[in-house]
């Protein structure tokens, strides 16, 4: 078998015929491709076609070639999975852990990076159930492409068209280029927003959802890193393959970060840590009439405190401001002894809780200068990879 193995899963949609060209282009790129069609997809492209193009046996159920335990075997030997086309039904089954054919069994047994290429009617793509399933898959680390806009079966036009083969191959190449480039690297990520308790009911906090740190942790794991996520007050789930440590306050996060910093290679401090906490905590609820003022005391600056002790570690910091003051961002980059800082403007309340972000990446250079890279509105997943690329450059 080829040293670079791909499972190409085919969903039961009319776009299945376009994956014949995708199979050829993957072979041209040096991949050995095993095709796993869903049983319904064979109504569009038959088994004989896939066997002729791939030069390999094609099976669709777990009851064929049982002696191989085929779904486990394919999951072990495949370095990557591509599901193209992925119908609304297939996306739903993958998202909810169904294992009712060979393809879904193989995906459940596989730890390989997976690219999903949706193709369906625009109304099905826009349906809240489909969008929820896509979000769930992305949260689990799957790469889900956006379908193209164009004419579909019949006269309908909209978003749901199977992307051009060249676009799929380019996306896949980007995935494979990043695969395992962080192998052997230990990445420590903080995410979420700390809460500083006033009494058992009230706290000082902020609007951070933890999504950006979550995205960095997922991307680092997908690229082969050993990842620890220190997560404050977030409803985001624990991810298999990532060590998740949940904390509440800034002091708890400070302790967890300091106990792990010496062993990491990269630290991404995306958590929104409260700058101050109540000087005194009340064991009982403070009555409304007595809550006229709260005396505050400053919390420790976690980034600055660990960065001053760094040896070869790369420190990524974040600064959420209400104006995109680049000079202030550069001041913070230097003051905190960080290597990379992402500065963004959250005044419009479009960043917290969103899957997208925008701002500027500031990177310290050997020449003592600071490089600026403006980031237009992109997904937090994309920003995660951009920041990890910068960290990888710093690691040499």
mmCIF file of C-alpha atoms in Angstrom:
data_model
loop_
_atom_site.group_PDB
_atom_site.id
_atom_site.type_symbol
_atom_site.label_atom_id
_atom_site.label_comp_id
_atom_site.label_asym_id
_atom_site.label_seq_id
_atom_site.Cartn_x
_atom_site.Cartn_y
_atom_site.Cartn_z
ATOM 1 C CA UNK A 1 0.000 0.000 0.000
ATOM 2 C CA UNK A 2 1.018 3.630 -0.479
ATOM 3 C CA UNK A 3 2.774 5.374 2.384
ATOM 4 C CA UNK A 4 0.011 7.998 2.305
ATOM 5 C CA UNK A 5 -3.393 6.395 2.603
ATOM 6 C CA UNK A 6 -6.787 8.084 2.259
ATOM 7 C CA UNK A 7 -10.301 6.795 2.817
ATOM 8 C CA UNK A 8 -12.674 8.495 0.369
ATOM 9 C CA UNK A 9 -16.247 8.199 1.643
ATOM 10 C CA UNK A 10 -19.054 8.727 -0.870
ATOM 11 C CA UNK A 11 -22.483 9.916 0.285
ATOM 12 C CA UNK A 12 -25.731 9.216 -1.544
ATOM 13 C CA UNK A 13 -26.122 12.419 -3.543
ATOM 14 C CA UNK A 14 -26.077 13.272 -7.227
ATOM 15 C CA UNK A 15 -22.670 14.947 -6.740
ATOM 16 C CA UNK A 16 -21.160 11.477 -6.189
ATOM 17 C CA UNK A 17 -20.106 11.374 -9.844
ATOM 18 C CA UNK A 18 -17.875 14.423 -9.283
ATOM 19 C CA UNK A 19 -15.815 12.468 -6.765
ATOM 20 C CA UNK A 20 -14.520 10.290 -9.592
ATOM 21 C CA UNK A 21 -12.413 13.282 -10.637
ATOM 22 C CA UNK A 22 -11.460 13.916 -6.997
ATOM 23 C CA UNK A 23 -10.222 10.341 -6.709
ATOM 24 C CA UNK A 24 -8.003 10.807 -9.768
ATOM 25 C CA UNK A 25 -6.531 14.047 -8.451
ATOM 26 C CA UNK A 26 -5.745 12.431 -5.081
ATOM 27 C CA UNK A 27 -3.932 9.631 -6.900
ATOM 28 C CA UNK A 28 -2.021 12.222 -8.939
ATOM 29 C CA UNK A 29 -0.888 13.750 -5.646
ATOM 30 C CA UNK A 30 0.575 10.410 -4.560
ATOM 31 C CA UNK A 31 -2.167 9.116 -2.278
ATOM 32 C CA UNK A 32 -3.429 5.570 -2.178
ATOM 33 C CA UNK A 33 -7.219 5.809 -2.068
ATOM 34 C CA UNK A 34 -9.710 3.305 -0.699
ATOM 35 C CA UNK A 35 -13.284 4.211 -1.600
ATOM 36 C CA UNK A 36 -16.106 3.470 0.853
ATOM 37 C CA UNK A 37 -19.471 4.309 -0.696
ATOM 38 C CA UNK A 38 -22.637 4.343 1.380
ATOM 39 C CA UNK A 39 -25.142 1.773 0.076
ATOM 40 C CA UNK A 40 -27.446 4.530 -1.204
ATOM 41 C CA UNK A 41 -24.611 6.206 -3.118
ATOM 42 C CA UNK A 42 -24.357 3.156 -5.384
ATOM 43 C CA UNK A 43 -27.586 4.336 -7.043
ATOM 44 C CA UNK A 44 -25.501 7.175 -8.517
ATOM 45 C CA UNK A 45 -22.058 5.592 -9.088
ATOM 46 C CA UNK A 46 -21.662 1.816 -9.015
ATOM 47 C CA UNK A 47 -19.126 -0.321 -7.207
ATOM 48 C CA UNK A 48 -17.463 -1.377 -10.466
ATOM 49 C CA UNK A 49 -16.611 2.246 -11.292
ATOM 50 C CA UNK A 50 -14.946 2.828 -7.918
ATOM 51 C CA UNK A 51 -12.988 -0.431 -8.127
ATOM 52 C CA UNK A 52 -11.806 0.344 -11.646
ATOM 53 C CA UNK A 53 -10.689 3.877 -10.747
ATOM 54 C CA UNK A 54 -9.073 3.042 -7.404
ATOM 55 C CA UNK A 55 -7.687 -0.372 -8.330
ATOM 56 C CA UNK A 56 -8.954 -1.642 -4.968
ATOM 57 C CA UNK A 57 -11.803 -3.728 -3.642
ATOM 58 C CA UNK A 58 -14.867 -1.702 -2.638
ATOM 59 C CA UNK A 59 -17.242 -2.724 0.162
ATOM 60 C CA UNK A 60 -20.152 -0.869 1.732
ATOM 61 C CA UNK A 61 -21.211 -2.889 4.782
ATOM 62 C CA UNK A 62 -19.462 -4.490 7.741
ATOM 63 C CA UNK A 63 -20.763 -7.882 6.573
ATOM 64 C CA UNK A 64 -18.353 -8.015 3.635
ATOM 65 C CA UNK A 65 -14.787 -9.354 4.103
ATOM 66 C CA UNK A 66 -15.594 -9.935 7.762
ATOM 67 C CA UNK A 67 -12.337 -11.807 8.308
ATOM 68 C CA UNK A 68 -10.478 -8.473 7.922
ATOM 69 C CA UNK A 69 -12.642 -6.641 10.466
ATOM 70 C CA UNK A 70 -12.574 -4.144 7.628
ATOM 71 C CA UNK A 71 -13.725 -0.981 9.410
ATOM 72 C CA UNK A 72 -11.001 -1.367 12.047
ATOM 73 C CA UNK A 73 -8.347 -2.224 9.463
ATOM 74 C CA UNK A 74 -9.165 0.768 7.242
ATOM 75 C CA UNK A 75 -9.304 3.108 10.235
ATOM 76 C CA UNK A 76 -5.804 2.013 11.264
ATOM 77 C CA UNK A 77 -4.076 2.263 7.897
ATOM 78 C CA UNK A 78 -5.677 5.488 6.674
ATOM 79 C CA UNK A 79 -3.850 8.740 7.436
ATOM 80 C CA UNK A 80 -6.741 10.945 6.288
ATOM 81 C CA UNK A 81 -10.463 10.698 5.582
ATOM 82 C CA UNK A 82 -12.407 12.676 2.984
ATOM 83 C CA UNK A 83 -16.198 12.488 2.845
ATOM 84 C CA UNK A 84 -17.273 13.861 -0.533
ATOM 85 C CA UNK A 85 -20.095 14.367 -1.153
ATOM 86 C CA UNK A 86 -21.510 14.514 2.365
ATOM 87 C CA UNK A 87 -25.306 14.640 2.296
ATOM 88 C CA UNK A 88 -27.433 16.115 5.081
ATOM 89 C CA UNK A 89 -28.273 12.579 6.210
ATOM 90 C CA UNK A 90 -24.646 11.445 6.256
ATOM 91 C CA UNK A 91 -23.562 14.568 8.161
ATOM 92 C CA UNK A 92 -26.303 13.908 10.727
ATOM 93 C CA UNK A 93 -25.265 10.282 11.135
ATOM 94 C CA UNK A 94 -21.583 11.175 11.596
ATOM 95 C CA UNK A 95 -22.421 13.966 14.046
ATOM 96 C CA UNK A 96 -24.512 11.661 16.212
ATOM 97 C CA UNK A 97 -22.143 8.713 16.215
ATOM 98 C CA UNK A 98 -24.253 6.382 14.084
ATOM 99 C CA UNK A 99 -22.563 3.225 12.815
ATOM 100 C CA UNK A 100 -25.017 1.742 10.343
ATOM 101 C CA UNK A 101 -22.755 1.105 7.349
ATOM 102 C CA UNK A 102 -19.060 0.516 6.678
ATOM 103 C CA UNK A 103 -18.264 4.212 6.221
ATOM 104 C CA UNK A 104 -19.727 5.412 9.523
ATOM 105 C CA UNK A 105 -18.181 2.442 11.361
ATOM 106 C CA UNK A 106 -14.776 3.303 9.894
ATOM 107 C CA UNK A 107 -15.075 6.969 10.883
ATOM 108 C CA UNK A 108 -15.973 6.022 14.465
ATOM 109 C CA UNK A 109 -12.889 3.808 14.656
ATOM 110 C CA UNK A 110 -10.592 6.378 13.026
ATOM 111 C CA UNK A 111 -8.428 9.034 14.686
ATOM 112 C CA UNK A 112 -7.259 10.442 11.347
ATOM 113 C CA UNK A 113 -7.923 14.069 10.308
ATOM 114 C CA UNK A 114 -11.193 14.207 8.387
ATOM 115 C CA UNK A 115 -12.375 16.586 5.665
ATOM 116 C CA UNK A 116 -16.124 16.745 5.037
ATOM 117 C CA UNK A 117 -17.396 18.208 1.761
ATOM 118 C CA UNK A 118 -21.142 18.934 1.946
ATOM 119 C CA UNK A 119 -23.412 18.897 -1.100
ATOM 120 C CA UNK A 120 -27.196 19.228 -0.852
ATOM 121 C CA UNK A 121 -30.193 21.399 -1.669
ATOM 122 C CA UNK A 122 -29.824 24.989 -0.329
ATOM 123 C CA UNK A 123 -32.834 24.620 1.970
ATOM 124 C CA UNK A 124 -31.326 21.480 3.508
ATOM 125 C CA UNK A 125 -27.955 23.190 3.991
ATOM 126 C CA UNK A 126 -29.613 26.218 5.624
ATOM 127 C CA UNK A 127 -31.803 24.075 7.882
ATOM 128 C CA UNK A 128 -31.014 24.627 11.571
ATOM 129 C CA UNK A 129 -30.596 20.899 12.139
ATOM 130 C CA UNK A 130 -27.891 20.668 9.457
ATOM 131 C CA UNK A 131 -26.140 23.803 10.692
ATOM 132 C CA UNK A 132 -26.183 22.451 14.251
ATOM 133 C CA UNK A 133 -24.687 19.150 13.082
ATOM 134 C CA UNK A 134 -21.978 20.988 11.127
ATOM 135 C CA UNK A 135 -21.103 23.096 14.206
ATOM 136 C CA UNK A 136 -20.925 19.939 16.299
ATOM 137 C CA UNK A 137 -18.524 18.309 13.844
ATOM 138 C CA UNK A 138 -16.322 21.398 13.689
ATOM 139 C CA UNK A 139 -16.222 21.519 17.490
ATOM 140 C CA UNK A 140 -14.943 17.939 17.425
ATOM 141 C CA UNK A 141 -12.099 18.842 15.095
ATOM 142 C CA UNK A 142 -13.507 17.857 11.711
ATOM 143 C CA UNK A 143 -12.783 20.220 8.827
ATOM 144 C CA UNK A 144 -16.122 20.980 7.139
ATOM 145 C CA UNK A 145 -15.937 22.943 3.894
ATOM 146 C CA UNK A 146 -18.560 25.480 2.909
ATOM 147 C CA UNK A 147 -20.501 24.362 -0.169
ATOM 148 C CA UNK A 148 -20.430 26.534 -3.282
ATOM 149 C CA UNK A 149 -23.189 28.775 -4.600
ATOM 150 C CA UNK A 150 -24.628 27.744 -7.947
ATOM 151 C CA UNK A 151 -27.165 25.709 -9.835
ATOM 152 C CA UNK A 152 -28.103 22.348 -8.388
ATOM 153 C CA UNK A 153 -30.353 19.545 -9.595
ATOM 154 C CA UNK A 154 -33.227 21.059 -11.565
ATOM 155 C CA UNK A 155 -33.574 24.826 -11.712
ATOM 156 C CA UNK A 156 -32.734 25.647 -8.075
ATOM 157 C CA UNK A 157 -29.810 27.952 -7.402
ATOM 158 C CA UNK A 158 -28.200 28.615 -4.028
ATOM 159 C CA UNK A 159 -25.584 27.530 -1.481
ATOM 160 C CA UNK A 160 -25.241 23.758 -1.443
ATOM 161 C CA UNK A 161 -23.368 22.953 -4.626
ATOM 162 C CA UNK A 162 -20.417 20.518 -4.487
ATOM 163 C CA UNK A 163 -17.196 22.615 -4.494
ATOM 164 C CA UNK A 164 -14.838 22.501 -7.449
ATOM 165 C CA UNK A 165 -12.354 19.625 -7.284
ATOM 166 C CA UNK A 166 -9.404 22.055 -7.297
ATOM 167 C CA UNK A 167 -10.839 23.794 -4.217
ATOM 168 C CA UNK A 168 -11.297 20.488 -2.388
ATOM 169 C CA UNK A 169 -7.750 19.375 -3.238
ATOM 170 C CA UNK A 170 -6.316 22.738 -2.102
ATOM 171 C CA UNK A 171 -8.188 22.490 1.215
ATOM 172 C CA UNK A 172 -7.036 18.915 1.662
ATOM 173 C CA UNK A 173 -3.432 19.843 0.844
ATOM 174 C CA UNK A 174 -3.550 22.561 3.488
ATOM 175 C CA UNK A 175 -4.817 19.952 5.947
ATOM 176 C CA UNK A 176 -2.123 17.414 5.079
ATOM 177 C CA UNK A 177 0.652 20.003 5.146
ATOM 178 C CA UNK A 178 -0.288 20.867 8.720
ATOM 179 C CA UNK A 179 -0.883 17.294 9.826
ATOM 180 C CA UNK A 180 1.611 16.368 12.545
ATOM 181 C CA UNK A 181 3.777 19.480 12.105
ATOM 182 C CA UNK A 182 3.367 19.966 15.873
ATOM 183 C CA UNK A 183 4.171 16.351 16.697
ATOM 184 C CA UNK A 184 6.247 16.202 19.883
ATOM 185 C CA UNK A 185 5.237 19.749 20.848
ATOM 186 C CA UNK A 186 3.409 20.386 24.129
ATOM 187 C CA UNK A 187 0.840 23.171 23.922
ATOM 188 C CA UNK A 188 -0.814 24.779 26.944
ATOM 189 C CA UNK A 189 -3.970 26.819 26.259
ATOM 190 C CA UNK A 190 -6.146 28.917 28.541
ATOM 191 C CA UNK A 191 -9.703 29.787 27.591
ATOM 192 C CA UNK A 192 -12.968 31.122 28.967
ATOM 193 C CA UNK A 193 -13.526 33.879 31.489
ATOM 194 C CA UNK A 194 -12.601 33.781 35.168
ATOM 195 C CA UNK A 195 -15.156 34.572 37.855
ATOM 196 C CA UNK A 196 -14.220 36.411 41.021
ATOM 197 C CA UNK A 197 -16.851 35.681 43.652
ATOM 198 C CA UNK A 198 -18.392 38.494 45.673
ATOM 199 C CA UNK A 199 -20.660 36.178 47.655
ATOM 200 C CA UNK A 200 -22.150 32.730 46.910
ATOM 201 C CA UNK A 201 -24.514 34.321 44.361
ATOM 202 C CA UNK A 202 -22.657 37.162 42.630
ATOM 203 C CA UNK A 203 -19.349 37.435 40.831
ATOM 204 C CA UNK A 204 -17.173 39.741 38.728
ATOM 205 C CA UNK A 205 -16.745 38.264 35.251
ATOM 206 C CA UNK A 206 -16.878 38.946 31.525
ATOM 207 C CA UNK A 207 -18.495 37.783 28.301
ATOM 208 C CA UNK A 208 -15.812 35.351 27.084
ATOM 209 C CA UNK A 209 -17.213 32.060 25.744
ATOM 210 C CA UNK A 210 -13.853 30.302 25.458
ATOM 211 C CA UNK A 211 -14.348 29.583 21.747
ATOM 212 C CA UNK A 212 -11.014 31.035 20.588
ATOM 213 C CA UNK A 213 -8.951 29.034 23.058
ATOM 214 C CA UNK A 214 -11.065 25.984 22.277
ATOM 215 C CA UNK A 215 -10.259 26.479 18.580
ATOM 216 C CA UNK A 216 -6.515 26.726 19.318
ATOM 217 C CA UNK A 217 -6.604 23.560 21.411
ATOM 218 C CA UNK A 218 -8.448 21.665 18.649
ATOM 219 C CA UNK A 219 -6.091 22.902 15.943
ATOM 220 C CA UNK A 220 -2.992 22.026 17.971
ATOM 221 C CA UNK A 221 -4.308 18.520 18.658
ATOM 222 C CA UNK A 222 -5.199 18.051 14.976
ATOM 223 C CA UNK A 223 -1.640 19.029 14.082
ATOM 224 C CA UNK A 224 -0.160 16.412 16.400
ATOM 225 C CA UNK A 225 0.582 18.372 19.588
ATOM 226 C CA UNK A 226 0.061 17.170 23.129
ATOM 227 C CA UNK A 227 -2.511 19.660 24.395
ATOM 228 C CA UNK A 228 -3.655 20.791 27.842
ATOM 229 C CA UNK A 229 -6.594 23.207 28.025
ATOM 230 C CA UNK A 230 -7.200 25.209 31.215
ATOM 231 C CA UNK A 231 -10.839 26.194 30.777
ATOM 232 C CA UNK A 232 -12.652 28.733 32.942
ATOM 233 C CA UNK A 233 -16.439 28.738 33.291
ATOM 234 C CA UNK A 234 -17.329 27.508 29.825
ATOM 235 C CA UNK A 235 -20.115 25.243 28.599
ATOM 236 C CA UNK A 236 -17.858 23.898 25.844
ATOM 237 C CA UNK A 237 -17.376 20.121 26.136
ATOM 238 C CA UNK A 238 -14.227 18.203 26.978
ATOM 239 C CA UNK A 239 -12.583 16.938 23.789
ATOM 240 C CA UNK A 240 -11.106 13.435 23.444
ATOM 241 C CA UNK A 241 -7.346 13.693 23.091
ATOM 242 C CA UNK A 242 -7.095 16.983 25.008
ATOM 243 C CA UNK A 243 -6.428 17.184 28.752
ATOM 244 C CA UNK A 244 -9.021 19.660 30.007
ATOM 245 C CA UNK A 245 -8.647 21.263 33.440
ATOM 246 C CA UNK A 246 -11.630 23.339 34.573
ATOM 247 C CA UNK A 247 -11.154 26.313 36.886
ATOM 248 C CA UNK A 248 -13.256 29.176 38.204
ATOM 249 C CA UNK A 249 -11.080 32.040 39.432
ATOM 250 C CA UNK A 250 -7.937 33.865 38.324
ATOM 251 C CA UNK A 251 -5.999 32.422 41.278
ATOM 252 C CA UNK A 252 -6.949 28.886 40.265
ATOM 253 C CA UNK A 253 -5.905 29.553 36.671
ATOM 254 C CA UNK A 254 -2.638 31.123 37.881
ATOM 255 C CA UNK A 255 -1.821 27.977 39.886
ATOM 256 C CA UNK A 256 -2.663 25.588 37.021
ATOM 257 C CA UNK A 257 -0.664 27.548 34.450
ATOM 258 C CA UNK A 258 2.391 27.894 36.701
ATOM 259 C CA UNK A 259 2.405 24.174 37.504
ATOM 260 C CA UNK A 260 2.437 23.293 33.802
ATOM 261 C CA UNK A 261 4.385 26.089 32.122
ATOM 262 C CA UNK A 262 7.880 24.621 32.527
ATOM 263 C CA UNK A 263 6.826 21.480 30.628
ATOM 264 C CA UNK A 264 5.179 23.186 27.653
ATOM 265 C CA UNK A 265 6.688 24.466 24.406
ATOM 266 C CA UNK A 266 3.882 26.853 23.456
ATOM 267 C CA UNK A 267 1.397 28.654 25.677
ATOM 268 C CA UNK A 268 -1.647 30.447 24.256
ATOM 269 C CA UNK A 269 -3.243 32.667 26.887
ATOM 270 C CA UNK A 270 -6.629 33.354 25.306
ATOM 271 C CA UNK A 271 -8.584 33.322 28.579
ATOM 272 C CA UNK A 272 -10.216 36.556 29.709
ATOM 273 C CA UNK A 273 -8.773 36.846 33.196
ATOM 274 C CA UNK A 274 -10.447 39.335 35.520
ATOM 275 C CA UNK A 275 -8.053 42.162 36.371
ATOM 276 C CA UNK A 276 -9.382 42.464 39.918
ATOM 277 C CA UNK A 277 -11.300 40.546 42.569
ATOM 278 C CA UNK A 278 -13.220 41.591 45.702
ATOM 279 C CA UNK A 279 -10.874 42.281 48.571
ATOM 280 C CA UNK A 280 -13.245 40.381 50.853
ATOM 281 C CA UNK A 281 -15.560 37.471 50.112
ATOM 282 C CA UNK A 282 -18.843 37.156 51.967
ATOM 283 C CA UNK A 283 -19.860 33.622 52.968
ATOM 284 C CA UNK A 284 -23.512 34.645 52.851
ATOM 285 C CA UNK A 285 -25.449 36.633 50.289
ATOM 286 C CA UNK A 286 -24.975 40.375 50.744
ATOM 287 C CA UNK A 287 -28.359 42.045 51.042
ATOM 288 C CA UNK A 288 -29.215 44.546 48.334
ATOM 289 C CA UNK A 289 -29.268 47.437 50.773
ATOM 290 C CA UNK A 290 -25.720 46.671 51.917
ATOM 291 C CA UNK A 291 -24.290 46.333 48.408
ATOM 292 C CA UNK A 292 -23.309 49.965 47.918
ATOM 293 C CA UNK A 293 -19.650 49.438 47.006
ATOM 294 C CA UNK A 294 -17.081 46.698 46.530
ATOM 295 C CA UNK A 295 -13.421 47.127 47.442
ATOM 296 C CA UNK A 296 -11.213 45.501 44.817
ATOM 297 C CA UNK A 297 -7.700 44.108 44.784
ATOM 298 C CA UNK A 298 -5.645 43.415 41.666
ATOM 299 C CA UNK A 299 -5.221 39.864 40.364
ATOM 300 C CA UNK A 300 -1.803 38.592 39.319
ATOM 301 C CA UNK A 301 -0.884 39.050 35.652
ATOM 302 C CA UNK A 302 -0.575 35.414 34.602
ATOM 303 C CA UNK A 303 1.022 36.069 31.208
ATOM 304 C CA UNK A 304 3.674 38.443 32.518
ATOM 305 C CA UNK A 305 4.485 36.204 35.458
ATOM 306 C CA UNK A 306 5.163 33.101 33.376
ATOM 307 C CA UNK A 307 6.759 34.906 30.417
ATOM 308 C CA UNK A 308 9.516 36.373 32.573
ATOM 309 C CA UNK A 309 10.616 32.820 33.427
ATOM 310 C CA UNK A 310 10.408 31.425 29.892
ATOM 311 C CA UNK A 311 13.354 29.596 28.424
ATOM 312 C CA UNK A 312 12.555 28.389 24.918
ATOM 313 C CA UNK A 313 8.781 28.596 25.191
ATOM 314 C CA UNK A 314 6.695 30.644 22.770
ATOM 315 C CA UNK A 315 4.117 32.830 24.495
ATOM 316 C CA UNK A 316 0.934 33.841 22.645
ATOM 317 C CA UNK A 317 -1.090 36.577 24.330
ATOM 318 C CA UNK A 318 -4.459 38.164 23.569
ATOM 319 C CA UNK A 319 -5.728 41.672 24.114
ATOM 320 C CA UNK A 320 -9.427 42.471 23.825
ATOM 321 C CA UNK A 321 -9.902 46.241 23.578
ATOM 322 C CA UNK A 322 -12.774 48.567 22.720
ATOM 323 C CA UNK A 323 -10.662 50.269 20.035
ATOM 324 C CA UNK A 324 -8.080 48.736 17.729
ATOM 325 C CA UNK A 325 -5.201 50.672 19.292
ATOM 326 C CA UNK A 326 -2.171 49.016 17.705
ATOM 327 C CA UNK A 327 0.315 51.065 19.704
ATOM 328 C CA UNK A 328 -1.346 49.874 22.924
ATOM 329 C CA UNK A 329 -1.169 46.315 21.605
ATOM 330 C CA UNK A 330 2.533 46.682 20.922
ATOM 331 C CA UNK A 331 3.053 48.096 24.413
ATOM 332 C CA UNK A 332 1.312 45.073 25.906
ATOM 333 C CA UNK A 333 3.320 42.679 23.732
ATOM 334 C CA UNK A 334 6.570 44.098 25.142
ATOM 335 C CA UNK A 335 5.328 44.627 28.709
ATOM 336 C CA UNK A 336 4.169 41.036 29.004
ATOM 337 C CA UNK A 337 7.314 39.616 27.319
ATOM 338 C CA UNK A 338 5.078 37.784 24.856
ATOM 339 C CA UNK A 339 6.254 36.603 21.450
ATOM 340 C CA UNK A 340 2.902 36.937 19.683
ATOM 341 C CA UNK A 341 -0.166 38.988 20.560
ATOM 342 C CA UNK A 342 -3.574 39.034 18.912
ATOM 343 C CA UNK A 343 -5.324 42.368 19.363
ATOM 344 C CA UNK A 344 -9.004 42.777 18.585
ATOM 345 C CA UNK A 345 -11.791 45.302 19.059
ATOM 346 C CA UNK A 346 -14.775 43.842 20.925
ATOM 347 C CA UNK A 347 -16.752 47.077 21.229
ATOM 348 C CA UNK A 348 -19.392 45.911 18.753
ATOM 349 C CA UNK A 349 -20.102 42.774 20.828
ATOM 350 C CA UNK A 350 -19.637 40.689 17.673
ATOM 351 C CA UNK A 351 -16.630 38.709 18.928
ATOM 352 C CA UNK A 352 -17.728 37.198 22.251
ATOM 353 C CA UNK A 353 -19.637 33.981 21.616
ATOM 354 C CA UNK A 354 -19.129 34.240 17.855
ATOM 355 C CA UNK A 355 -17.375 31.725 15.610
ATOM 356 C CA UNK A 356 -15.593 34.589 13.837
ATOM 357 C CA UNK A 357 -13.106 37.281 14.788
ATOM 358 C CA UNK A 358 -10.911 40.029 13.344
ATOM 359 C CA UNK A 359 -7.986 42.150 14.505
ATOM 360 C CA UNK A 360 -4.211 42.265 14.128
ATOM 361 C CA UNK A 361 -1.433 39.766 14.907
ATOM 362 C CA UNK A 362 1.625 41.435 16.451
ATOM 363 C CA UNK A 363 4.856 39.421 16.448
ATOM 364 C CA UNK A 364 8.144 40.389 18.057
ATOM 365 C CA UNK A 365 11.177 40.083 15.781
ATOM 366 C CA UNK A 366 14.862 39.386 16.486
ATOM 367 C CA UNK A 367 15.606 42.888 15.188
ATOM 368 C CA UNK A 368 13.545 44.307 18.097
ATOM 369 C CA UNK A 369 10.903 45.409 15.608
ATOM 370 C CA UNK A 370 7.274 44.282 15.692
ATOM 371 C CA UNK A 371 5.572 42.750 12.664
ATOM 372 C CA UNK A 372 1.916 43.590 12.094
ATOM 373 C CA UNK A 373 -0.472 41.316 10.198
ATOM 374 C CA UNK A 374 -4.007 42.636 9.785
ATOM 375 C CA UNK A 375 -6.654 39.935 10.034
ATOM 376 C CA UNK A 376 -9.965 40.590 8.298
ATOM 377 C CA UNK A 377 -13.034 38.764 9.534
ATOM 378 C CA UNK A 378 -12.220 35.044 9.608
ATOM 379 C CA UNK A 379 -13.285 32.009 11.595
ATOM 380 C CA UNK A 380 -11.679 31.476 14.985
ATOM 381 C CA UNK A 381 -10.547 28.077 13.677
ATOM 382 C CA UNK A 382 -8.601 29.811 10.891
ATOM 383 C CA UNK A 383 -7.055 32.290 13.340
ATOM 384 C CA UNK A 384 -6.019 29.359 15.548
ATOM 385 C CA UNK A 385 -3.972 27.877 12.705
ATOM 386 C CA UNK A 386 -2.472 31.272 11.819
ATOM 387 C CA UNK A 387 -1.268 31.740 15.402
ATOM 388 C CA UNK A 388 0.109 28.204 15.581
ATOM 389 C CA UNK A 389 1.935 28.800 12.288
ATOM 390 C CA UNK A 390 3.581 31.850 13.873
ATOM 391 C CA UNK A 391 4.475 29.841 16.973
ATOM 392 C CA UNK A 392 5.984 27.089 14.842
ATOM 393 C CA UNK A 393 8.168 29.675 13.090
ATOM 394 C CA UNK A 394 9.316 30.956 16.478
ATOM 395 C CA UNK A 395 10.213 27.410 17.546
ATOM 396 C CA UNK A 396 12.338 27.119 14.422
#
